[in-house]
PDB file of C-alpha atoms in Angstrom:
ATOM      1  CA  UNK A  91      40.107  -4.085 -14.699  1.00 45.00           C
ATOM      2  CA  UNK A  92      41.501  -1.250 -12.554  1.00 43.00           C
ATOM      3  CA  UNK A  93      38.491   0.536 -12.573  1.00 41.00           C
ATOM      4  CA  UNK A  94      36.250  -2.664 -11.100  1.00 42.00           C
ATOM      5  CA  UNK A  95      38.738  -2.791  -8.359  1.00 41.00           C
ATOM      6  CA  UNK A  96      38.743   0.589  -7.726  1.00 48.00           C
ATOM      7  CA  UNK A  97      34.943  -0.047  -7.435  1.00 42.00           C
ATOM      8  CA  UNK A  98      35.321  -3.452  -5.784  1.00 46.00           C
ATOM      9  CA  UNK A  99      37.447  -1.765  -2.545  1.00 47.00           C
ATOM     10  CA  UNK A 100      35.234   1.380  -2.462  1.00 61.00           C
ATOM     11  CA  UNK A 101      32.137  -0.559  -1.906  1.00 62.00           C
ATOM     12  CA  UNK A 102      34.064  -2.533   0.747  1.00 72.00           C
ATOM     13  CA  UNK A 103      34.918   0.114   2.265  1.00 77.00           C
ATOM     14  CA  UNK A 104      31.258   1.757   2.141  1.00 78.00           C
ATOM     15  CA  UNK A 105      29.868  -1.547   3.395  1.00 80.00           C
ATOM     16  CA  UNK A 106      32.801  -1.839   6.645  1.00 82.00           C
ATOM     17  CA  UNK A 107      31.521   2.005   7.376  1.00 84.00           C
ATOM     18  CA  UNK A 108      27.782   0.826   7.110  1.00 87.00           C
ATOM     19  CA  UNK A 109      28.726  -1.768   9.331  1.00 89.00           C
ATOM     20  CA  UNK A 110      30.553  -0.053  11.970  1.00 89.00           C
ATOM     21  CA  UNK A 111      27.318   2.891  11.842  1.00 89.00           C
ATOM     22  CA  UNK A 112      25.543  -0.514  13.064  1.00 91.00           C
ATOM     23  CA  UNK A 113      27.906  -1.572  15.901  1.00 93.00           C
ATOM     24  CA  UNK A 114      27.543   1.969  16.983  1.00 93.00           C
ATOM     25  CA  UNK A 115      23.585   2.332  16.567  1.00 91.00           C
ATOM     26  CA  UNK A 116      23.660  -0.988  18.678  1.00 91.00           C
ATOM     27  CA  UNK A 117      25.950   0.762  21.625  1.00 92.00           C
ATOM     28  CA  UNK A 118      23.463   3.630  21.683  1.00 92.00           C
ATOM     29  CA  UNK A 119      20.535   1.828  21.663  1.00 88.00           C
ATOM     30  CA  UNK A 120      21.952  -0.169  24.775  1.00 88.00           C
ATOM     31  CA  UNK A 121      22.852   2.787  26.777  1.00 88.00           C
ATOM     32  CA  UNK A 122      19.286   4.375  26.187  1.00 86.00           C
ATOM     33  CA  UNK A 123      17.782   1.121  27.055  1.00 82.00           C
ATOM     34  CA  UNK A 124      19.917   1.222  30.326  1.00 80.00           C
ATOM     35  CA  UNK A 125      19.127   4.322  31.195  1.00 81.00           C
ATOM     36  CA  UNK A 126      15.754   5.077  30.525  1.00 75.00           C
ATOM     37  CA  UNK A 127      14.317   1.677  30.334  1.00 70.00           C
ATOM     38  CA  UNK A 128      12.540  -0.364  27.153  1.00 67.00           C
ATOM     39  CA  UNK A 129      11.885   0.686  23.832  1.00 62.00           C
ATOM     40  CA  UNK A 130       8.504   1.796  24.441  1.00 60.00           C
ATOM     41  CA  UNK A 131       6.264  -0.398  22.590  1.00 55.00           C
ATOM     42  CA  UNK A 132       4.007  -3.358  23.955  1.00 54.00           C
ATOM     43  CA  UNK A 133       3.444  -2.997  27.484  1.00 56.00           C
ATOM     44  CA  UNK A 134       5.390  -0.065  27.626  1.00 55.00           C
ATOM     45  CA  UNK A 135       3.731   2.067  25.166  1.00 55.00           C
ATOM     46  CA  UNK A 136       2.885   5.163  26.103  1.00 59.00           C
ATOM     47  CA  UNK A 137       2.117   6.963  22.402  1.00 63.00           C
ATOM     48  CA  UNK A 138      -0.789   8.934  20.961  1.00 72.00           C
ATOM     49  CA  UNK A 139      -0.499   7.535  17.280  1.00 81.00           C
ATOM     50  CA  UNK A 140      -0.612   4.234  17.126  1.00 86.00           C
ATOM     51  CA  UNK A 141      -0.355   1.827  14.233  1.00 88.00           C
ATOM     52  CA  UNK A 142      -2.799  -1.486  14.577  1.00 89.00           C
ATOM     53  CA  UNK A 143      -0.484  -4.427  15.489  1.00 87.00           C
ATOM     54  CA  UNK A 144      -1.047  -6.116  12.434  1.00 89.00           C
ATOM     55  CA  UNK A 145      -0.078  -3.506  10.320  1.00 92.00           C
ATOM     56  CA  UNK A 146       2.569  -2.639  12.166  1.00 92.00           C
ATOM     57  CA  UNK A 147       4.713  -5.725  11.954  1.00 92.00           C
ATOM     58  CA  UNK A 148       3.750  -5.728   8.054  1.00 93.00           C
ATOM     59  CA  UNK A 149       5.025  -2.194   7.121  1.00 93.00           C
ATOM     60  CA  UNK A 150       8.109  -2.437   9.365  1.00 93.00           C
ATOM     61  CA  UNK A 151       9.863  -5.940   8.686  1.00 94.00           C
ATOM     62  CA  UNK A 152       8.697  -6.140   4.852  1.00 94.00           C
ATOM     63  CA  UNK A 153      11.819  -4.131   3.278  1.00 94.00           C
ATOM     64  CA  UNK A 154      13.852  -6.465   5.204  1.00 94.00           C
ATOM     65  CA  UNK A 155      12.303  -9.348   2.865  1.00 94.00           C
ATOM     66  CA  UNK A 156      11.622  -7.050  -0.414  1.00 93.00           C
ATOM     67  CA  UNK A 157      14.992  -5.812  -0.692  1.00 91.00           C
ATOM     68  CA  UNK A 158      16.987  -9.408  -0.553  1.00 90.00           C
ATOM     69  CA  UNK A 159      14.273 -11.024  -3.016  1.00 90.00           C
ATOM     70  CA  UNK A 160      14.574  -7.534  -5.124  1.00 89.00           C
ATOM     71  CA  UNK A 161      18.402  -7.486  -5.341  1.00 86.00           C
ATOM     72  CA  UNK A 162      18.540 -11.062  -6.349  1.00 84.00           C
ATOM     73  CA  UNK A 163      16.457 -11.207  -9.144  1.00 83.00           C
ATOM     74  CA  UNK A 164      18.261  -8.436 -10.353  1.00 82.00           C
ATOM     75  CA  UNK A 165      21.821  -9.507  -9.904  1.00 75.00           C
ATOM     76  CA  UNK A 166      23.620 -11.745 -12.447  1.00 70.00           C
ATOM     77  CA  UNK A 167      26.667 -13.774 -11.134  1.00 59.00           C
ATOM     78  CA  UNK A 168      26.046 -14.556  -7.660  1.00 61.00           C
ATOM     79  CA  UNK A 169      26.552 -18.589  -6.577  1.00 64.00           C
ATOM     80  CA  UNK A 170      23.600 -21.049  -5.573  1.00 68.00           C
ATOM     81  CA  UNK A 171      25.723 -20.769  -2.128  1.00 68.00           C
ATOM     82  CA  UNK A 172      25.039 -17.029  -1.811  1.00 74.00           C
ATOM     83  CA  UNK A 173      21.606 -17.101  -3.009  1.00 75.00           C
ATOM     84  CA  UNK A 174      21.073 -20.114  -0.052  1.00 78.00           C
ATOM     85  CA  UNK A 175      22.672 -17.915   2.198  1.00 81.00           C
ATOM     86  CA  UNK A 176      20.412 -14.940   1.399  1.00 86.00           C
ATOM     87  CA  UNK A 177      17.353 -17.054   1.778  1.00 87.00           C
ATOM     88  CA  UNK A 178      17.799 -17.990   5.744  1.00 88.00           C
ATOM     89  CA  UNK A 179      17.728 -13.843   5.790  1.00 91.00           C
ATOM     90  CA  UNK A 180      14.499 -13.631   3.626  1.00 93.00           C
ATOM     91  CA  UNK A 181      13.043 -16.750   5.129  1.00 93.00           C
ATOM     92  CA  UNK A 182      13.099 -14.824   8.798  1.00 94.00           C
ATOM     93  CA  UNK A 183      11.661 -11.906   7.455  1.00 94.00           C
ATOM     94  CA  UNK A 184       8.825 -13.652   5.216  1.00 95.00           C
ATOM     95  CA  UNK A 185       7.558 -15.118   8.480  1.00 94.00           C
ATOM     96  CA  UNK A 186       7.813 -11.581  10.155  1.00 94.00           C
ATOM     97  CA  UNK A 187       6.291  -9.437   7.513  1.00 94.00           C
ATOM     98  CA  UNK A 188       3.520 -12.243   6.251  1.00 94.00           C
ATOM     99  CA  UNK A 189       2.879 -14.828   8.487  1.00 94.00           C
ATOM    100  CA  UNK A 190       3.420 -13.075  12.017  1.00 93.00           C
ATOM    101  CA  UNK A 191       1.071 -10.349  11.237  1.00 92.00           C
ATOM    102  CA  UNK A 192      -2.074 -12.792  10.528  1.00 90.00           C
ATOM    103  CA  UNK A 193      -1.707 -14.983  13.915  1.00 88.00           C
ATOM    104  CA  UNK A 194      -1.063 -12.146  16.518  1.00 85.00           C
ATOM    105  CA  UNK A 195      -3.402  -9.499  18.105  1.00 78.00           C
ATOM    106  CA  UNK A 196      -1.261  -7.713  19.843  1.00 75.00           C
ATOM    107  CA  UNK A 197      -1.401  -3.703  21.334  1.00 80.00           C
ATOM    108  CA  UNK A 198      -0.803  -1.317  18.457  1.00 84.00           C
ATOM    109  CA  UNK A 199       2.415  -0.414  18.095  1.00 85.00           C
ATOM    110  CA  UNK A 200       4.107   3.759  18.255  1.00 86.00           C
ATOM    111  CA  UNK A 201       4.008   5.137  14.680  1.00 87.00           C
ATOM    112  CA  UNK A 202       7.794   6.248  15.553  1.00 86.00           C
ATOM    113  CA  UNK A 203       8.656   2.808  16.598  1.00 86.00           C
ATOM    114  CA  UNK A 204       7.615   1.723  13.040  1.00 90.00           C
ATOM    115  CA  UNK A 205       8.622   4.408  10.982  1.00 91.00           C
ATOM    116  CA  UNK A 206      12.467   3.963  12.424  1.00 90.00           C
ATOM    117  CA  UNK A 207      12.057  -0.045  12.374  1.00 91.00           C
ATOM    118  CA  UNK A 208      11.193   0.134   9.179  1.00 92.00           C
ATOM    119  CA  UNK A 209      14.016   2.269   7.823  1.00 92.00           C
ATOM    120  CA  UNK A 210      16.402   0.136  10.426  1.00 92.00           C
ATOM    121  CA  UNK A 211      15.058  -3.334   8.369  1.00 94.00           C
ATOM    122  CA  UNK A 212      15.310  -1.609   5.029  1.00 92.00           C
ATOM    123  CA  UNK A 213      19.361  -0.250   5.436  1.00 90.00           C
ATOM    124  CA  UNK A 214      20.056  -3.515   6.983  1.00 92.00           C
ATOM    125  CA  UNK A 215      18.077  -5.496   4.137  1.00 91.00           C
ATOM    126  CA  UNK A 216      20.410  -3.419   1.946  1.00 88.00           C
ATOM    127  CA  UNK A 217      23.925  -4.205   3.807  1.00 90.00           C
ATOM    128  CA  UNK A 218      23.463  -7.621   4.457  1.00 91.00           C
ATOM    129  CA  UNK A 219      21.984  -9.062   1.095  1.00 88.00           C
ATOM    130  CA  UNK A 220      24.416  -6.649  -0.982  1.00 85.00           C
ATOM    131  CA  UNK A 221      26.964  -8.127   0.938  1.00 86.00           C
ATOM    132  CA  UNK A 222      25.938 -12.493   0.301  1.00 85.00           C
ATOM    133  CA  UNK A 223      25.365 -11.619  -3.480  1.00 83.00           C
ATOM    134  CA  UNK A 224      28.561  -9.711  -3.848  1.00 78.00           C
ATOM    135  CA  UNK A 225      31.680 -10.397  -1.875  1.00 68.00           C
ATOM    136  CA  UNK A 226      33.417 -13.999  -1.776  1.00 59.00           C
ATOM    137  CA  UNK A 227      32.160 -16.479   0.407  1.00 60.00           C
ATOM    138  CA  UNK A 228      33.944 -20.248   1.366  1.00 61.00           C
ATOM    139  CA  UNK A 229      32.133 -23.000   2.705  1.00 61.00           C
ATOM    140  CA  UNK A 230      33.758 -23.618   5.836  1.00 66.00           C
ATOM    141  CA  UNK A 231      32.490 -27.045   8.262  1.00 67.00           C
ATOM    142  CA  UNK A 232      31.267 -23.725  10.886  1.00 76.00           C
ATOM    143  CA  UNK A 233      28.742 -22.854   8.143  1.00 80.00           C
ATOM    144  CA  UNK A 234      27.014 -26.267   8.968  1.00 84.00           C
ATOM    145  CA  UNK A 235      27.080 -25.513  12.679  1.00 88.00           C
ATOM    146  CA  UNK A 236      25.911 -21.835  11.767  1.00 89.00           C
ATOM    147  CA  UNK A 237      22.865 -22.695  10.049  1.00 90.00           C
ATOM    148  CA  UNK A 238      21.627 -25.936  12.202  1.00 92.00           C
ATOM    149  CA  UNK A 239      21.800 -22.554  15.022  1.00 94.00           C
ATOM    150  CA  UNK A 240      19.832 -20.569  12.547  1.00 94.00           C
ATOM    151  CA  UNK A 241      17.575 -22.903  12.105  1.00 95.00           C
ATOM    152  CA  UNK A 242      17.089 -24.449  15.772  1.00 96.00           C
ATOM    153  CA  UNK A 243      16.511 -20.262  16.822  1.00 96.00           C
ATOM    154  CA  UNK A 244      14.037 -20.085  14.418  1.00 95.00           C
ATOM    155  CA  UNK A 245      12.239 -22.904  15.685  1.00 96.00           C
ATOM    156  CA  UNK A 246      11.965 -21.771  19.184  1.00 96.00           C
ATOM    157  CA  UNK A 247      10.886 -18.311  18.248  1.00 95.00           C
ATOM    158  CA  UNK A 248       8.392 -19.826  16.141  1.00 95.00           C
ATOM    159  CA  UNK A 249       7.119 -21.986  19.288  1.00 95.00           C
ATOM    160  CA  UNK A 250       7.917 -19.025  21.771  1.00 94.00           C
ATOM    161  CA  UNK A 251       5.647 -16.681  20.257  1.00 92.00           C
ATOM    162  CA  UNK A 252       2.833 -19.415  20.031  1.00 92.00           C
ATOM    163  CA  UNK A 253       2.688 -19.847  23.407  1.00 92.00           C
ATOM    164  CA  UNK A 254       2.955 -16.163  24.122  1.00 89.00           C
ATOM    165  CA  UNK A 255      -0.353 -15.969  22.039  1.00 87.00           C
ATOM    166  CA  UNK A 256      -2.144 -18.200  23.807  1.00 86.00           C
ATOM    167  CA  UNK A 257      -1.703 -17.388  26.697  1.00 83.00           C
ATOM    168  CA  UNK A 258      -4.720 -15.137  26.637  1.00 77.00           C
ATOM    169  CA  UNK A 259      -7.958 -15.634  24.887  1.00 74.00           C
ATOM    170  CA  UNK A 260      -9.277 -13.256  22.786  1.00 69.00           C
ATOM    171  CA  UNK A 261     -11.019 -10.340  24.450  1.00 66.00           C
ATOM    172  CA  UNK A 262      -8.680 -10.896  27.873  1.00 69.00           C
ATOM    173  CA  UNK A 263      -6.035  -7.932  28.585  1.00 68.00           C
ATOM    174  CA  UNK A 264      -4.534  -9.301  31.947  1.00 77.00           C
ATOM    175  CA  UNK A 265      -0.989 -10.510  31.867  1.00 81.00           C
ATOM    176  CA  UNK A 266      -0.117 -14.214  32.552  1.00 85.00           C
ATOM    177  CA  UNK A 267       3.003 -16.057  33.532  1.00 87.00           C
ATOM    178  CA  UNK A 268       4.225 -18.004  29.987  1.00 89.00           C
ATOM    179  CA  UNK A 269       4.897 -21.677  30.814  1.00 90.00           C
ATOM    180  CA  UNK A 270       6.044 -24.426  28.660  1.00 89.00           C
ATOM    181  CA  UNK A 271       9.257 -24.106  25.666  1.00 88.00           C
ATOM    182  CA  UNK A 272      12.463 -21.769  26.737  1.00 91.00           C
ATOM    183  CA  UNK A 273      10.437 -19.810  28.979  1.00 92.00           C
ATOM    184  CA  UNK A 274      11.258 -22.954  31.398  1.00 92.00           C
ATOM    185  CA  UNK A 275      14.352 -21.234  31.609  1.00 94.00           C
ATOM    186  CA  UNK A 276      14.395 -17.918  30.759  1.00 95.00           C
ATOM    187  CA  UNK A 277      11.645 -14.813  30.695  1.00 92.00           C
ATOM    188  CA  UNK A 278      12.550 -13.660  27.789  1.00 92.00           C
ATOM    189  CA  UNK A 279      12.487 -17.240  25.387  1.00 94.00           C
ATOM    190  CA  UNK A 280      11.646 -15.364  22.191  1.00 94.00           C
ATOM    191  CA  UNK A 281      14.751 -12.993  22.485  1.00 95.00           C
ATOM    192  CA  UNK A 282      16.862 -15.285  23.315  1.00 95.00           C
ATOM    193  CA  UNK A 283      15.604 -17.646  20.466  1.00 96.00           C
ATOM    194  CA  UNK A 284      15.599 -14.721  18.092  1.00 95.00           C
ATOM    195  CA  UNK A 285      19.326 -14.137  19.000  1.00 96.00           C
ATOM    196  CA  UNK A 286      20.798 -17.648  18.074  1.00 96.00           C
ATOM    197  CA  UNK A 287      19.246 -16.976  15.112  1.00 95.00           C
ATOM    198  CA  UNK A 288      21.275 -14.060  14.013  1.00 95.00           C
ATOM    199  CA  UNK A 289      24.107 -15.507  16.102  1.00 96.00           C
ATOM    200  CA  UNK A 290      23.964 -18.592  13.246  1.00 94.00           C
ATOM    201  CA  UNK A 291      24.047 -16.186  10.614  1.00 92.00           C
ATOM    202  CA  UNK A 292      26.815 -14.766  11.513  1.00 92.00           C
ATOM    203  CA  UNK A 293      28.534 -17.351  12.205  1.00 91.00           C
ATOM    204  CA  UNK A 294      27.537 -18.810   8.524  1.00 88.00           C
ATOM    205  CA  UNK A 295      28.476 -15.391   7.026  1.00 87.00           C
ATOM    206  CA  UNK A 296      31.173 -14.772   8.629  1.00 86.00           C
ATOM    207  CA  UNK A 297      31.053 -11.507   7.656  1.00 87.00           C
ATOM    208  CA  UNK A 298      31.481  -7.856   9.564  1.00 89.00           C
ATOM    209  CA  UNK A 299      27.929  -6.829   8.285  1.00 92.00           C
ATOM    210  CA  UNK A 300      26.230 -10.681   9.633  1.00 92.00           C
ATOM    211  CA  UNK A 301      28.116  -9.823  13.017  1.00 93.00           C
ATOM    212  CA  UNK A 302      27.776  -6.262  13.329  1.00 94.00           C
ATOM    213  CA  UNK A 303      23.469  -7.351  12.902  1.00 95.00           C
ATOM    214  CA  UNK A 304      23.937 -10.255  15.987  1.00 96.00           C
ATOM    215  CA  UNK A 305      25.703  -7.567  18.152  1.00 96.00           C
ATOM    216  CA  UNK A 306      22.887  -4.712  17.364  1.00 95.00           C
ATOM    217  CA  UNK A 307      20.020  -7.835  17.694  1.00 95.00           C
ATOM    218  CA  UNK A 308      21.488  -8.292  21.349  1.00 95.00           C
ATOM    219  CA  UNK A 309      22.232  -4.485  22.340  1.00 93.00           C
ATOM    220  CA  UNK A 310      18.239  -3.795  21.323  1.00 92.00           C
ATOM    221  CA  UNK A 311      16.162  -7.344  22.640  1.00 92.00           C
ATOM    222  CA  UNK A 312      18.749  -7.774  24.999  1.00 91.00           C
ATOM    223  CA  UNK A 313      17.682  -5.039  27.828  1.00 90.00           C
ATOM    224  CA  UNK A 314      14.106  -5.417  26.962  1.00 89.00           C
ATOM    225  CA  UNK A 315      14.424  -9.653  28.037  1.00 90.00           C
ATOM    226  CA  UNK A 316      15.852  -8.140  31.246  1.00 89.00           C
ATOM    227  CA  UNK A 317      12.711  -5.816  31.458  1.00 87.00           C
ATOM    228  CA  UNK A 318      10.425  -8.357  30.670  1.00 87.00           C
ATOM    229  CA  UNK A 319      12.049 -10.408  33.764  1.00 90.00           C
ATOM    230  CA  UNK A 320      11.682  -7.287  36.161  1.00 88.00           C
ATOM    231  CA  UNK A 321       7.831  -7.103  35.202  1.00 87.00           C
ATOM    232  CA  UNK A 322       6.830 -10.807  35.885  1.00 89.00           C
ATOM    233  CA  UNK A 323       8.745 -10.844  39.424  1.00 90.00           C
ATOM    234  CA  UNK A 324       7.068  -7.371  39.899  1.00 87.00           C
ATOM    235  CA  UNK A 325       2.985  -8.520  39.058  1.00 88.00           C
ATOM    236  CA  UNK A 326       3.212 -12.485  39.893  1.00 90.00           C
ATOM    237  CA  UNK A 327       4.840 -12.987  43.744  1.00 89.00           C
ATOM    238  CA  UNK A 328       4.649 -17.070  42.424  1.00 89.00           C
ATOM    239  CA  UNK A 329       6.865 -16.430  39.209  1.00 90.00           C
ATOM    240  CA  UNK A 330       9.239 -18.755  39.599  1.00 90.00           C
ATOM    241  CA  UNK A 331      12.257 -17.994  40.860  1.00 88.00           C
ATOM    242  CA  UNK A 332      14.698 -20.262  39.586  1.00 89.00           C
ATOM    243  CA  UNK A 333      13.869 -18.475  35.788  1.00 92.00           C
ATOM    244  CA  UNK A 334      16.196 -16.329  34.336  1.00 93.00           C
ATOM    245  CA  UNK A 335      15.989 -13.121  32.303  1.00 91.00           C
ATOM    246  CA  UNK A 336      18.039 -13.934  28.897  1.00 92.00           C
ATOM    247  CA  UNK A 337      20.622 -17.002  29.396  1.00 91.00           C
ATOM    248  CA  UNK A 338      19.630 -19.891  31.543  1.00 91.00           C
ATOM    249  CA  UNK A 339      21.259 -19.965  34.628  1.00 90.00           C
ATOM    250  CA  UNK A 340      23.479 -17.294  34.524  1.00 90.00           C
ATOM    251  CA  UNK A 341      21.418 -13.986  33.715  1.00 84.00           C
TER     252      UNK A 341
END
């Protein structure tokens, strides 16, 4: 008995330290995006090896769906409640790794961007399912709130990046001004869709790891919304005005 709890608060510990490395990697990432613009990928890309879109978005966000399905098949003990729990994560990622990849053509994508996405999804696959099938979760009446904001932020990054697809037909390569959805109100509807998604999981969690994802989700989409914004008012002088970056009205 002394030993598992030796074992119990060492992993805790481990996991708290993984966590903080994650608040941290999301402070970076927000200075660097402050200071030397976007990530470059998309319509910033400026890279000599190049990975087809497609591919891309397969090879980077699958360990972030292997890993949960992997470490609960093979881990006895774990509640229905935790394995429901684990399976708004792997849901996310199933429609980012399989079902993403077949509807877009997109630019390709830097091979650095998704060699270091990839190992970002797999560590994070890692801390956050570990964390659902192992430590003790209650049912609280904010889990219900959490997960009807999981689910309503999937849905409008579902519909965001549909219309974001077509806005252009295939062959075209000139840039058009999304209409219809969030981007009503803000430039950048698919990150800010994308973050009440992870902002419902952590609030359903509960958890440093679920919070310590939201906050890195929002240090790395975050600036590149704001970008986005900067680029339509640049290229369209009739992009409308009243539309703002990340959060409608205010920013």
């Amino acid at each position: 008995t002394l030993f598992l709890l030796n074992f119990y608060f060492n992993v805790e510990i481990l996991v708290h330290r993984l966590s903080a490395l994650l608040l941290l990697g999301g402070v970076l990432i927000f200075l660097r995006q402050l200071r030397r613009g976007p990530v470059r990928y998309g319509r910033y890309a400026c890279s000599k090896y190049t990975i087809p879109a497609r591919w891309a978005w397969f090879l980077q966000e699958l360990p972030a769906f292997l890993v949960p399905v992997l470490l609960a098949c093979t881990t006895d003990g774990s509640t229905h409640g935790r394995r429901l729990l684990l399976c708004t994560f792997t849901l996310h990622y199933f429609h980012r790794a399989i079902v993403y990849p077949l509807l877009i053509r997109g630019r390709p994508i830097p091979a650095f961007i998704v060699v270091s996405s990839e190992l970002f999804c797999f560590f994070n696959g890692i801390l956050q399912s570990h964390t659902l099938l192992h430590f003790l979760f209650r049912f609280f009446l904010c889990s219900v709130a959490g997960l009807c904001l999981f689910a309503l932020g999937m849905i409008l990054n579902i519909h965001s990046d549909h219309i974001l697809r077509n806005l252009r037909r295939s062959g075209e390569t000139v840039y058009k001004i999304p209409r219809g959805g969030l981007f009503e109100l803000v430039s950048g509807a698919n990150f800010l869709a994308e973050i009440l998604e992870w902002f419902g999981f952590a609030v359903v969690v509960w958890n440093l790891p679920g919070f310590s994802f939201f906050f890195f989700t929002v240090c790395s989409i975050g600036p590149r919304a704001i970008g986005h914004h900067r680029f339509y008012l640049e290229k369209f002088p009739d992009y409308p005005r009243n539309r703002k970056a990340l959060i409608p009205f205010i920013l």
